[in-house]
Coordinates of C-alpha atoms in Angstrom, one line a residue:
Chain A
M1 CA -6.7 -27.0 25.5
A2 CA -7.1 -23.4 27.1
E3 CA -8.3 -20.7 24.1
V4 CA -5.7 -18.3 23.2
F5 CA -7.4 -14.7 23.3
H6 CA -4.4 -12.5 21.1
L7 CA -4.1 -12.8 17.3
K8 CA -0.8 -14.1 15.1
T9 CA 0.0 -10.6 13.8
P10 CA 1.4 -9.6 10.7
L11 CA 4.9 -8.6 10.6
L12 CA 5.6 -6.1 7.7
E13 CA 8.4 -4.3 5.8
S14 CA 8.3 -0.4 6.1
I15 CA 10.8 0.7 2.7
N16 CA 10.3 4.1 4.4
M17 CA 11.6 3.1 7.8
S18 CA 14.2 1.3 6.1
K19 CA 15.5 3.8 3.9
R20 CA 15.8 6.2 6.8
V21 CA 17.8 3.4 8.8
G22 CA 19.6 1.8 6.2
T23 CA 18.6 -1.6 6.4
T24 CA 15.1 -3.6 6.6
V25 CA 12.9 -2.6 8.8
Y26 CA 9.8 -4.8 10.5
L27 CA 7.0 -3.6 12.4
K28 CA 5.2 -6.6 14.3
M29 CA 1.8 -5.1 14.2
E30 CA 0.6 -5.6 17.3
N31 CA -1.9 -2.6 16.7
A32 CA -4.0 -5.1 15.0
Q33 CA -4.5 -7.4 18.6
P34 CA -7.9 -7.6 19.7
S35 CA -8.2 -4.9 22.5
G36 CA -5.6 -2.4 20.2
S37 CA -2.5 -3.5 22.0
F38 CA 0.5 -6.7 22.2
K39 CA -1.4 -6.7 26.3
I40 CA -3.5 -9.1 25.3
R41 CA -1.2 -11.6 25.0
G42 CA 0.5 -11.6 28.3
I43 CA -3.1 -10.5 30.2
G44 CA -4.5 -13.7 28.3
H45 CA -2.3 -15.7 29.1
L46 CA -2.4 -15.3 33.2
C47 CA -6.3 -14.8 32.9
Q48 CA -6.6 -18.3 31.5
Q49 CA -4.0 -19.5 34.1
L50 CA -5.1 -17.8 36.9
A51 CA -8.8 -16.4 36.7
R52 CA -10.7 -19.2 35.4
H53 CA -12.9 -20.1 38.3
S54 CA -12.6 -16.4 39.7
K55 CA -15.5 -14.4 41.2
G56 CA -13.9 -11.3 38.8
V57 CA -10.7 -9.9 37.8
I58 CA -9.5 -6.5 39.0
C59 CA -6.6 -5.0 36.9
S60 CA -5.4 -1.1 37.2
S61 CA -4.8 0.8 34.0
G62 CA -4.0 3.6 32.2
G63 CA -5.6 2.2 29.4
N64 CA -4.8 -0.8 27.0
A65 CA -4.1 -3.2 29.9
G66 CA -7.4 -3.0 31.0
M67 CA -9.3 -3.1 27.9
A68 CA -6.7 -6.5 27.6
A69 CA -8.2 -7.5 30.8
A70 CA -11.6 -6.6 30.3
Y71 CA -11.4 -8.5 26.6
A72 CA -10.1 -11.4 28.0
A73 CA -12.9 -11.6 31.1
Q74 CA -16.0 -11.0 28.8
K75 CA -14.1 -14.0 26.4
M76 CA -13.7 -16.3 29.9
G77 CA -17.7 -14.9 31.3
V78 CA -16.2 -13.6 34.5
P79 CA -17.1 -10.1 35.2
A80 CA -13.8 -7.2 35.2
T81 CA -13.4 -4.1 37.1
I82 CA -10.8 -1.6 36.1
I83 CA -9.5 0.9 38.1
V84 CA -8.2 4.1 36.0
P85 CA -6.2 7.2 37.0
S86 CA -7.7 10.5 36.5
S87 CA -5.8 11.6 33.6
T88 CA -7.1 8.4 31.4
P89 CA -9.4 10.0 28.6
P90 CA -12.9 9.7 29.0
L91 CA -13.1 7.7 25.3
V92 CA -11.0 5.2 27.0
V93 CA -13.4 4.5 29.8
Q94 CA -16.0 4.9 27.5
R95 CA -14.7 1.7 25.8
L96 CA -13.8 0.0 28.5
H97 CA -17.9 0.1 29.4
D98 CA -18.2 -0.9 25.9
Q99 CA -15.9 -4.1 26.7
G100 CA -18.6 -5.1 29.7
A101 CA -16.6 -3.8 32.3
T102 CA -17.4 -1.7 35.6
V103 CA -14.6 1.1 35.7
R104 CA -13.7 3.2 38.9
I105 CA -11.3 6.5 38.8
A106 CA -8.7 6.3 41.6
G107 CA -5.8 8.5 41.8
K108 CA -3.6 10.5 39.2
V109 CA -1.1 8.4 37.9
W110 CA -1.3 4.7 37.9
D111 CA 0.3 4.0 40.6
D112 CA -2.4 5.9 42.6
A113 CA -5.0 3.0 40.8
N114 CA -2.6 -0.1 41.6
T115 CA -2.5 0.3 45.3
E116 CA -6.7 0.8 45.2
A117 CA -6.4 -2.4 43.0
L118 CA -4.6 -4.1 45.2
K119 CA -6.7 -3.5 47.9
L120 CA -10.0 -4.2 46.3
A121 CA -8.6 -7.6 45.3
E122 CA -8.0 -8.1 48.6
T123 CA -11.0 -7.1 50.1
E124 CA -13.7 -8.5 47.5
G125 CA -12.1 -12.0 46.6
L126 CA -10.8 -10.4 43.2
T127 CA -8.1 -11.9 40.7
Y128 CA -5.5 -9.5 40.3
V129 CA -4.4 -8.9 36.9
P130 CA -0.9 -6.7 37.2
P131 CA -0.4 -4.5 33.9
F132 CA 3.4 -5.5 33.6
D133 CA 4.7 -6.8 36.7
H134 CA 4.0 -10.8 36.7
P135 CA 6.2 -13.6 34.7
L136 CA 2.8 -14.9 33.3
L137 CA 2.8 -11.9 31.7
W138 CA 6.5 -12.1 30.4
E139 CA 5.7 -15.6 29.3
G140 CA 2.6 -14.2 27.2
H141 CA 4.4 -11.3 25.6
A142 CA 7.1 -14.1 24.7
S143 CA 5.2 -15.3 22.2
M144 CA 5.0 -12.6 19.9
I145 CA 8.6 -13.1 19.1
A146 CA 8.6 -16.9 17.9
E147 CA 6.2 -15.1 15.4
V148 CA 8.3 -13.0 14.3
T149 CA 11.3 -15.9 13.7
A150 CA 8.2 -18.2 11.9
S151 CA 8.0 -14.8 9.7
L152 CA 11.7 -14.2 8.9
G153 CA 12.7 -18.2 8.2
P154 CA 15.0 -19.5 9.3
S155 CA 18.4 -17.7 7.9
V156 CA 17.1 -14.2 9.4
K157 CA 17.8 -12.7 12.5
P158 CA 17.1 -9.6 13.5
G159 CA 20.2 -6.9 14.1
A160 CA 18.2 -5.2 16.8
V161 CA 14.4 -5.1 18.4
V162 CA 13.2 -1.4 18.9
V163 CA 10.5 -1.6 22.1
S164 CA 8.5 1.2 24.6
V165 CA 9.1 0.6 27.9
G166 CA 6.3 1.8 30.5
G167 CA 6.6 -0.2 33.4
G168 CA 8.8 -3.0 31.1
G169 CA 6.5 -5.7 30.8
L170 CA 7.1 -5.6 26.8
L171 CA 10.6 -5.4 27.5
C172 CA 10.6 -8.5 29.9
G173 CA 7.9 -10.6 27.5
V174 CA 10.6 -9.7 24.8
I175 CA 13.6 -10.9 26.3
Q176 CA 11.7 -13.7 27.2
G177 CA 11.0 -14.4 23.9
L178 CA 14.7 -14.1 22.6
K179 CA 15.7 -15.9 25.0
D180 CA 13.3 -19.1 24.1
V181 CA 14.9 -18.8 20.2
G182 CA 18.5 -19.0 21.5
W183 CA 18.6 -14.8 20.2
T184 CA 19.8 -13.4 23.4
D185 CA 22.8 -11.7 21.3
V186 CA 20.3 -9.3 20.1
P187 CA 20.7 -6.0 21.0
I188 CA 17.4 -4.4 22.5
V189 CA 16.7 -0.4 22.4
A190 CA 14.5 0.3 25.2
M191 CA 12.9 4.0 24.4
E192 CA 11.1 6.4 26.9
T193 CA 9.8 9.3 26.6
V194 CA 11.0 12.3 29.0
G195 CA 9.0 12.5 32.0
A196 CA 8.2 8.8 31.8
H197 CA 11.5 7.7 31.9
C198 CA 11.7 5.6 35.1
F199 CA 13.6 2.5 33.5
N200 CA 16.3 5.3 31.9
A201 CA 15.9 6.8 35.7
A202 CA 17.1 3.0 37.4
I203 CA 20.1 2.4 34.9
K204 CA 21.5 5.6 35.6
A205 CA 20.9 5.6 39.6
G206 CA 21.9 1.8 39.2
K207 CA 19.2 0.8 41.4
L208 CA 15.4 0.8 40.9
V209 CA 14.2 4.4 41.8
T210 CA 10.5 6.0 41.5
L211 CA 9.9 9.5 39.5
D212 CA 8.0 12.1 41.2
D213 CA 5.5 12.7 38.7
I214 CA 4.7 11.4 35.4
T215 CA 5.0 14.9 33.3
S216 CA 5.3 13.1 29.5
E217 CA 1.8 13.1 27.6
A218 CA 2.7 9.4 26.8
K219 CA 0.5 8.2 29.9
C220 CA 0.6 4.9 29.0
L221 CA 3.9 4.8 29.6
G222 CA 3.4 6.5 32.7
A223 CA 4.9 3.9 35.6
K224 CA 6.5 5.6 38.1
T225 CA 9.2 2.9 39.1
A226 CA 10.3 0.0 36.5
C227 CA 9.2 -3.4 37.3
K228 CA 12.4 -5.2 39.3
Q229 CA 12.8 -8.0 36.4
A230 CA 13.4 -5.1 33.9
F231 CA 16.4 -3.4 36.0
D232 CA 17.5 -7.2 36.5
Y233 CA 18.0 -7.4 32.6
S234 CA 19.6 -3.9 32.0
Q235 CA 22.3 -5.3 34.5
S236 CA 23.3 -8.8 33.2
S237 CA 26.1 -9.2 31.3
E238 CA 24.4 -11.5 29.0
L239 CA 21.8 -9.0 27.6
T240 CA 22.6 -5.6 25.5
I241 CA 19.9 -3.3 26.2
I242 CA 20.6 0.2 25.7
S243 CA 17.9 2.9 26.8
E244 CA 17.3 6.2 25.1
L245 CA 14.8 9.0 25.4
V246 CA 12.9 10.9 23.3
T247 CA 10.8 13.9 24.2
D248 CA 6.9 13.9 23.7
Q249 CA 7.4 16.6 20.6
Q250 CA 9.5 13.7 18.8
A251 CA 7.0 10.6 20.1
L252 CA 3.9 13.4 18.5
H253 CA 5.9 13.7 15.6
A254 CA 6.3 10.1 15.3
I255 CA 2.8 9.0 15.7
Q256 CA 2.0 11.9 12.7
T257 CA 4.9 10.4 10.4
F258 CA 3.5 6.8 11.1
L259 CA -0.4 7.4 10.8
D260 CA 1.3 9.3 7.2
E261 CA 3.8 6.6 5.9
E262 CA 1.7 3.3 7.2
R263 CA -1.8 4.8 7.7
V264 CA -1.9 3.4 10.9
L265 CA -2.3 5.6 14.4
V266 CA -0.8 5.0 17.7
E267 CA -0.8 5.9 20.8
M268 CA 2.1 8.4 22.2
A269 CA 3.7 5.6 23.9
C270 CA 4.0 3.7 20.9
G271 CA 5.4 6.5 19.6
A272 CA 8.5 6.6 21.8
A273 CA 9.9 3.5 19.6
L274 CA 9.0 4.7 16.5
A275 CA 10.8 8.0 17.4
A276 CA 13.8 5.5 17.2
V277 CA 14.0 5.8 13.3
Y278 CA 12.1 8.8 13.1
S279 CA 14.7 11.2 15.1
G280 CA 17.5 9.0 14.5
V281 CA 18.3 7.3 17.0
I282 CA 19.1 3.9 15.5
V283 CA 22.0 6.3 13.2
R284 CA 23.0 7.9 16.1
L285 CA 23.3 4.5 18.3
Q286 CA 25.2 3.4 15.2
N287 CA 28.0 6.4 14.1
E288 CA 27.9 5.8 18.2
G289 CA 29.4 2.4 17.6
R290 CA 26.5 1.3 20.2
L291 CA 25.3 -0.7 17.0
P292 CA 26.6 -2.5 14.5
A293 CA 27.2 -0.1 11.1
L294 CA 26.4 -3.0 8.9
M295 CA 22.8 -4.4 10.8
G296 CA 20.8 -6.9 9.9
P297 CA 17.2 -6.4 10.1
L298 CA 15.4 -4.1 12.9
L299 CA 12.9 -5.8 14.1
M300 CA 10.2 -2.3 15.5
I301 CA 7.4 -3.7 17.8
V302 CA 4.7 -1.3 17.2
C303 CA 3.1 -2.3 20.7
G304 CA -0.1 -0.1 19.6
G305 CA -2.8 1.2 22.1
S306 CA -6.2 2.6 21.7
T307 CA -6.2 5.6 24.1
I308 CA -5.9 7.8 20.8
N309 CA -8.0 9.3 18.4
M310 CA -7.7 12.3 15.6
E311 CA -9.3 14.7 18.6
Q312 CA -6.5 13.5 20.6
L313 CA -4.2 13.5 18.4
T314 CA -4.9 17.7 17.3
N315 CA -4.7 18.3 21.3
L316 CA -1.7 17.0 21.5
K317 CA -0.5 18.8 18.9
H318 CA -2.0 21.7 19.9
K319 CA -0.1 21.0 24.0
L320 CA 3.3 20.0 22.3
Q321 CA 3.8 22.3 19.2
S322 CA 3.0 25.7 20.5
Chain B
L1 CA 14.0 -15.1 -23.1
D2 CA 17.0 -17.3 -22.0
Q3 CA 17.4 -18.0 -18.6
P4 CA 14.3 -18.6 -16.3
V5 CA 14.8 -16.1 -13.3
E6 CA 15.3 -18.1 -10.1
M7 CA 12.8 -17.5 -8.0
K8 CA 13.4 -16.0 -4.3
T9 CA 11.5 -17.4 -2.2
Q10 CA 9.0 -20.0 -1.7
Q11 CA 7.1 -18.8 0.9
D12 CA 3.7 -16.6 0.6
L13 CA 4.2 -13.4 -0.6
H14 CA 1.1 -11.9 1.6
V15 CA 0.5 -12.4 5.0
A16 CA -2.1 -14.2 7.5
T17 CA -4.4 -11.2 8.4
P18 CA -6.3 -10.7 11.4
V19 CA -10.2 -10.9 12.4
R20 CA -10.9 -9.1 14.8
E21 CA -14.5 -7.9 16.6
S22 CA -15.3 -4.2 16.2
L23 CA -16.0 -2.9 19.3
A24 CA -17.2 0.6 17.9
L25 CA -19.0 -0.8 15.0
T26 CA -20.5 -3.7 16.8
K27 CA -22.2 -1.1 18.7
L28 CA -23.4 0.8 16.0
A29 CA -24.8 -1.8 13.9
G30 CA -26.3 -3.2 17.1
T31 CA -24.8 -7.0 15.9
S32 CA -21.3 -8.5 16.0
I33 CA -19.3 -7.2 13.4
Y34 CA -15.6 -8.7 12.6
L35 CA -13.1 -6.7 10.4
K36 CA -11.0 -9.0 8.1
L37 CA -7.6 -6.3 8.5
D38 CA -6.2 -7.0 4.8
S39 CA -4.9 -3.3 5.6
S40 CA -2.0 -4.7 7.5
Q41 CA -0.8 -6.7 4.5
P42 CA 2.7 -5.5 2.7
T43 CA 1.7 -2.7 0.5
G44 CA -1.2 -2.1 1.9
S45 CA -3.9 -4.2 0.6
F46 CA -5.8 -7.4 -0.1
K47 CA -4.2 -6.7 -4.0
I48 CA -1.1 -8.5 -2.5
R49 CA -3.0 -12.1 -2.1
G50 CA -4.0 -12.7 -5.9
L51 CA -1.3 -10.6 -7.8
G52 CA 1.4 -12.3 -5.0
H53 CA -0.1 -15.6 -5.9
L54 CA 0.2 -15.1 -9.8
C55 CA 3.4 -13.9 -9.7
K56 CA 4.6 -16.4 -7.7
T57 CA 2.9 -19.4 -10.1
A58 CA 4.1 -17.5 -13.1
K59 CA 5.8 -19.3 -15.5
R60 CA 9.4 -20.2 -15.4
G61 CA 11.1 -18.0 -18.6
Y62 CA 9.3 -14.8 -17.7
E63 CA 11.9 -12.1 -17.5
R64 CA 10.0 -9.4 -16.2
F65 CA 6.6 -8.4 -14.7
V66 CA 4.6 -5.9 -16.3
C67 CA 1.6 -4.2 -14.8
C68 CA -0.7 -1.5 -15.7
S69 CA -1.7 0.3 -12.4
G70 CA -1.6 3.2 -10.5
G71 CA -2.8 2.3 -7.4
N72 CA -3.2 -0.8 -5.2
A73 CA -2.4 -3.6 -7.5
G74 CA 1.0 -1.9 -9.2
M75 CA 2.4 -1.8 -6.1
A76 CA 1.2 -5.4 -4.6
A77 CA 3.2 -6.3 -8.4
A78 CA 5.9 -4.0 -7.3
Y79 CA 6.5 -5.7 -4.3
S80 CA 5.9 -9.3 -5.3
A81 CA 9.0 -8.4 -8.4
R82 CA 11.2 -7.4 -5.7
K83 CA 10.7 -10.4 -3.5
L84 CA 11.0 -12.7 -6.1
G85 CA 13.9 -11.6 -7.5
V86 CA 12.2 -10.4 -10.7
P87 CA 13.0 -7.1 -12.3
A88 CA 9.3 -5.0 -13.0
T89 CA 7.9 -2.6 -15.1
I90 CA 4.7 -0.6 -14.1
I91 CA 2.7 1.1 -16.6
V92 CA 1.2 4.3 -14.5
P93 CA -1.6 7.1 -16.1
N94 CA -0.6 10.7 -15.7
V95 CA -2.9 11.4 -12.7
T96 CA -1.2 8.9 -10.7
P97 CA 0.2 10.3 -7.6
N98 CA 3.9 11.5 -7.5
I99 CA 4.3 9.8 -4.1
T100 CA 2.6 6.3 -5.5
V101 CA 5.2 6.2 -8.7
E102 CA 8.5 7.2 -5.7
K103 CA 6.5 4.2 -3.4
M104 CA 6.5 1.6 -6.0
R105 CA 10.4 2.9 -7.8
D106 CA 11.3 2.6 -3.5
E107 CA 10.1 -1.2 -4.4
G108 CA 12.8 -1.1 -7.1
A109 CA 10.5 -1.4 -10.4
T110 CA 10.9 0.6 -13.3
V111 CA 8.0 2.8 -13.8
I112 CA 6.5 4.3 -17.0
I113 CA 4.1 7.3 -16.9
H114 CA 2.3 6.7 -19.9
G115 CA -0.1 9.5 -20.2
K116 CA -4.4 8.9 -19.6
L117 CA -5.0 4.8 -20.5
A118 CA -8.0 3.4 -20.7
F119 CA -7.0 -0.1 -18.5
V120 CA -8.6 -2.8 -19.3
Y121 CA -9.2 -4.6 -16.2
K122 CA -9.2 -8.5 -16.3
G123 CA -10.9 -9.3 -12.6
K124 CA -8.6 -12.8 -12.6
A125 CA -10.9 -15.5 -11.1
T126 CA -8.0 -17.7 -10.0
H127 CA -7.2 -15.5 -7.4
L128 CA -6.6 -18.2 -4.7
W129 CA -8.1 -16.9 -1.6
R130 CA -6.4 -18.2 0.9
S131 CA -7.9 -15.7 3.7
S132 CA -11.5 -17.6 3.7
K133 CA -8.9 -20.8 5.8
E134 CA -7.6 -17.2 8.1
L135 CA -11.3 -16.6 8.4
E136 CA -12.1 -19.8 9.5
H137 CA -9.4 -20.4 11.7
D138 CA -10.0 -16.9 13.5
L139 CA -13.4 -16.8 13.3
K140 CA -14.5 -20.1 15.2
E141 CA -18.3 -19.8 13.6
K142 CA -20.1 -19.3 10.5
P143 CA -20.0 -15.5 9.4
G144 CA -23.6 -14.6 8.9
A145 CA -22.6 -12.1 5.9
I146 CA -19.4 -10.7 4.3
V147 CA -19.0 -7.1 3.3
L148 CA -16.8 -5.8 0.6
S149 CA -16.3 -3.5 -1.4
V150 CA -16.1 -3.7 -5.4
G151 CA -14.4 -2.1 -8.0
G152 CA -13.7 -4.4 -10.9
G153 CA -14.5 -7.4 -8.5
G154 CA -11.8 -9.2 -8.3
L155 CA -11.9 -9.5 -4.2
L156 CA -15.4 -10.9 -4.5
N157 CA -15.0 -13.4 -6.9
G158 CA -11.8 -14.2 -4.3
V159 CA -14.3 -14.6 -1.6
V160 CA -16.6 -16.2 -2.9
E161 CA -14.4 -19.1 -4.5
G162 CA -13.0 -18.9 -0.6
L163 CA -16.5 -19.2 0.7
R164 CA -17.4 -22.3 -1.7
R165 CA -13.8 -24.4 -0.5
A166 CA -15.1 -23.6 3.3
N167 CA -18.0 -25.2 2.7
W168 CA -20.1 -21.5 3.5
A169 CA -21.8 -21.6 -0.2
D170 CA -24.8 -19.8 1.4
V171 CA -23.1 -17.0 3.5
P172 CA -24.6 -13.7 1.7
V173 CA -21.5 -11.2 0.4
V174 CA -23.0 -7.3 0.9
A175 CA -21.0 -5.7 -2.4
M176 CA -20.4 -2.0 -1.9
E177 CA -20.0 0.3 -4.2
T178 CA -19.8 4.2 -4.7
M179 CA -22.1 6.0 -6.8
G180 CA -20.3 7.1 -10.1
A181 CA -18.1 3.8 -9.5
H182 CA -21.1 1.0 -9.4
S183 CA -20.5 -0.7 -12.1
L184 CA -22.0 -4.3 -10.7
H185 CA -25.0 -1.9 -9.2
A186 CA -25.5 -1.2 -13.0
A187 CA -25.5 -4.3 -14.5
M188 CA -27.3 -6.2 -12.1
E189 CA -30.1 -3.8 -12.2
A190 CA -30.3 -3.6 -15.6
G191 CA -30.1 -8.0 -15.9
E192 CA -26.9 -7.3 -18.5
H193 CA -23.6 -6.7 -18.1
V194 CA -23.0 -3.0 -18.6
T195 CA -20.4 -0.5 -18.8
L196 CA -20.6 2.9 -16.9
P197 CA -20.3 5.6 -19.0
A198 CA -17.7 7.1 -16.8
I199 CA -16.6 7.1 -13.2
T200 CA -17.4 10.1 -11.5
S201 CA -16.8 9.1 -8.0
V202 CA -13.6 9.8 -5.9
A203 CA -13.3 6.5 -5.0
T204 CA -11.3 6.0 -8.3
T205 CA -9.4 2.4 -6.8
L206 CA -13.2 1.4 -7.2
G207 CA -13.0 2.9 -10.8
V208 CA -13.6 0.3 -13.9
A209 CA -16.6 0.8 -15.7
K210 CA -17.4 -3.0 -17.0
V211 CA -17.5 -5.4 -13.7
S212 CA -15.4 -8.2 -14.8
A213 CA -17.3 -11.4 -16.0
Q214 CA -16.7 -13.6 -13.4
T215 CA -18.5 -11.4 -10.8
M216 CA -21.4 -10.9 -12.9
K217 CA -22.3 -14.5 -13.5
L218 CA -21.3 -14.9 -9.8
S219 CA -24.2 -12.5 -8.9
Q220 CA -26.7 -14.7 -10.6
E221 CA -24.9 -17.9 -8.7
H222 CA -24.2 -16.6 -5.4
P223 CA -26.7 -14.5 -2.3
I224 CA -25.1 -11.0 -3.4
L225 CA -27.0 -8.1 -2.3
S226 CA -25.6 -4.9 -4.1
E227 CA -26.0 -1.4 -2.3
V228 CA -24.6 2.1 -3.4
V229 CA -23.4 4.7 -1.0
T230 CA -22.5 8.4 -2.0
D231 CA -18.9 9.6 -1.7
Q232 CA -19.7 11.9 0.9
E233 CA -20.6 8.4 2.7
A234 CA -17.6 6.9 2.1
V235 CA -15.5 9.6 3.1
K236 CA -17.2 9.4 6.6
A237 CA -16.7 6.2 7.0
V238 CA -13.0 6.5 6.4
E239 CA -12.7 9.4 9.2
R240 CA -14.8 7.6 11.5
F241 CA -12.9 4.6 11.2
V242 CA -10.1 6.0 11.8
D243 CA -11.2 7.4 15.1
D244 CA -12.8 4.0 15.5
E245 CA -10.2 1.4 14.6
K246 CA -7.1 3.6 14.5
I247 CA -6.4 2.8 10.6
L248 CA -6.6 5.0 7.8
V249 CA -8.1 3.7 4.3
E250 CA -9.0 4.5 0.9
P251 CA -12.7 5.7 0.1
A252 CA -13.1 2.4 -1.9
C253 CA -12.4 0.9 1.7
G254 CA -14.8 3.4 3.5
A255 CA -17.3 2.1 1.0
A256 CA -17.3 -1.1 2.7
L257 CA -17.4 0.4 6.1
A258 CA -20.1 2.4 5.2
A259 CA -22.5 -0.8 5.7
V260 CA -22.4 0.0 9.0
Y261 CA -21.4 3.8 9.4
S262 CA -24.6 4.6 7.0
G263 CA -26.5 1.9 8.8
I264 CA -27.0 -0.4 5.4
I265 CA -26.7 -3.8 7.6
T266 CA -29.4 -2.3 9.8
R267 CA -31.6 -1.7 6.8
L268 CA -30.5 -4.8 5.1
R269 CA -32.2 -6.9 8.3
D270 CA -35.1 -4.5 8.6
E271 CA -35.9 -5.8 5.2
R272 CA -35.5 -9.3 5.5
K273 CA -32.8 -9.3 3.2
L274 CA -30.6 -10.1 6.0
P275 CA -31.7 -12.5 9.0
Q276 CA -32.7 -11.2 12.2
H277 CA -31.2 -14.0 14.0
L278 CA -27.0 -12.6 12.2
G279 CA -23.9 -14.9 12.3
P280 CA -20.8 -12.1 13.1
V281 CA -20.8 -9.9 9.7
V282 CA -17.3 -9.8 8.8
I283 CA -16.1 -6.4 6.8
V284 CA -12.8 -7.2 4.7
V285 CA -11.0 -3.8 5.1
C286 CA -9.5 -4.4 2.3
G287 CA -7.0 -1.2 2.9
G288 CA -5.3 1.0 0.1
N289 CA -2.4 2.6 -0.5
N290 CA -3.6 5.8 -1.6
I291 CA -4.9 8.2 1.0
S292 CA -3.1 10.1 4.1
L293 CA -4.6 13.1 6.5
E294 CA -3.9 15.7 4.0
Q295 CA -5.4 13.7 1.4
L296 CA -8.7 13.3 3.4
D297 CA -8.6 17.0 4.2
K298 CA -8.7 17.7 0.4
L299 CA -11.4 15.0 -0.2
K300 CA -13.8 16.2 3.0
K301 CA -13.2 19.9 1.3
Q302 CA -14.1 18.4 -2.1
L303 CA -17.2 17.1 -1.7
G304 CA -18.4 19.8 0.8
I305 CA -18.0 17.6 4.1
I306 CA -16.0 20.2 6.2

């Protein structure tokens, strides 16, 4: 039986968030995963399926998908090459090296790095690991919802799920997971930052669109185009997906608050989801009648992310709070 | 005591926590370092394991839980009580921060602030530490050593019990304390169950002047390497750990992490007290509630680290 690379993560009740929202808030602590984020679920699964006898894997990533791919590859004894955009912090590049990967820098944003990765996959015969746009990834990510049902017990169903959206991989995985357990009626609050809002832009345009640039500091949300599956889900009458935006300042405030109250440091990308509570988005949605006033527990996916440290946090404060 | 209170839940009050390799600490130590993330327990520390178990298996006929602790045990008791649907009273010393009192009240507990208490700690050896099963499952190989912090010794007692149940009774425990809260070290040096004259460490949650009798007994039966670090080392470890693993822990937990950050594992291997060919070293990240960035800053200033 193929080894699984991700771990079952804790589901913790947050008293402080629950107080703010007026219903129990559960945190799915994906920051506790090896490689630091939920990505190892989907990428681990994909690598097991596609890369077992591979010459090597290649992944384009602003950090976390790369970390997950490097980790999975190392476990499988297969070489890993990670292509990162120039916006990637040096600490991330170092980490990738520490995980045994070869790192190359290409382009300014993820889309550029991805073009390069696809090219090299072909010319060098490597297994391309997409960071968010593949059914095997979504199948892998879906495992987190099954875990949640086990933790909550048979009589508890979330009132809503909150996720961050970059390219939409997590969103698609969560939806897959909800489908697997028969919870397709649970609304999903899909959070992005302004300046990395490709999903929101697509919904507003009524079709997939490509942002001109990523101007948010939440670099790990920085896909210019959402994946098609995410967009298709947004158009489905079967699902309730509420797309909301927060500013970089709100995402930063969220990660600071989370560090103080829950003692875990997460990235800006994760902060986008946390801001749904800390910046009153959930309460507003309830007031607007888009979420029920008396709601079952809120499931917050703490996606994690390792492209953050105290120095980065200070830099972000200087950049965003002046 | 008329009607027994109906216990609300049959599920465990603690959660199974991940064991994952730390890239940063492995690199530093030059040997494989794994982290048992008990910082990710409900109420933020491993205490919920033992206290949760204790509360759940408490005999029927009890109307209320009472706990004396201004720290993590109190939080764990308050949480357990809420989950089990039992009222709780937590008695805390007046040095307990307001925010901790508030957190306990948020859990629905009655909190009584009672002056400066001398707590009598009973390190319950009956703490069932199922995390050894979790370790076996997640680690897939026998650990080379377990590194943990020692306050009263409850965690150590539970870990050794777990190791014995897993047939890993020869796995050494590196027992870390801070200077000024080093009750185990003092006792082992003296060869008798001594009491520290005072707790002078900032790691107040390690602040038990006399280690539990069970711990004393185990120090004679189980391979235990007792090591002491300064407050500065413990707090520096806390700071580096936030950067390396994105988790903010108390100085009490920093003491355990200092085993790597202060090169103690390396030294123990050089001294042949730990083997050169060492299996994975597992650090119990016990966690702890009583810490924030602001508190970390204050501690750094207090200890002259800034």
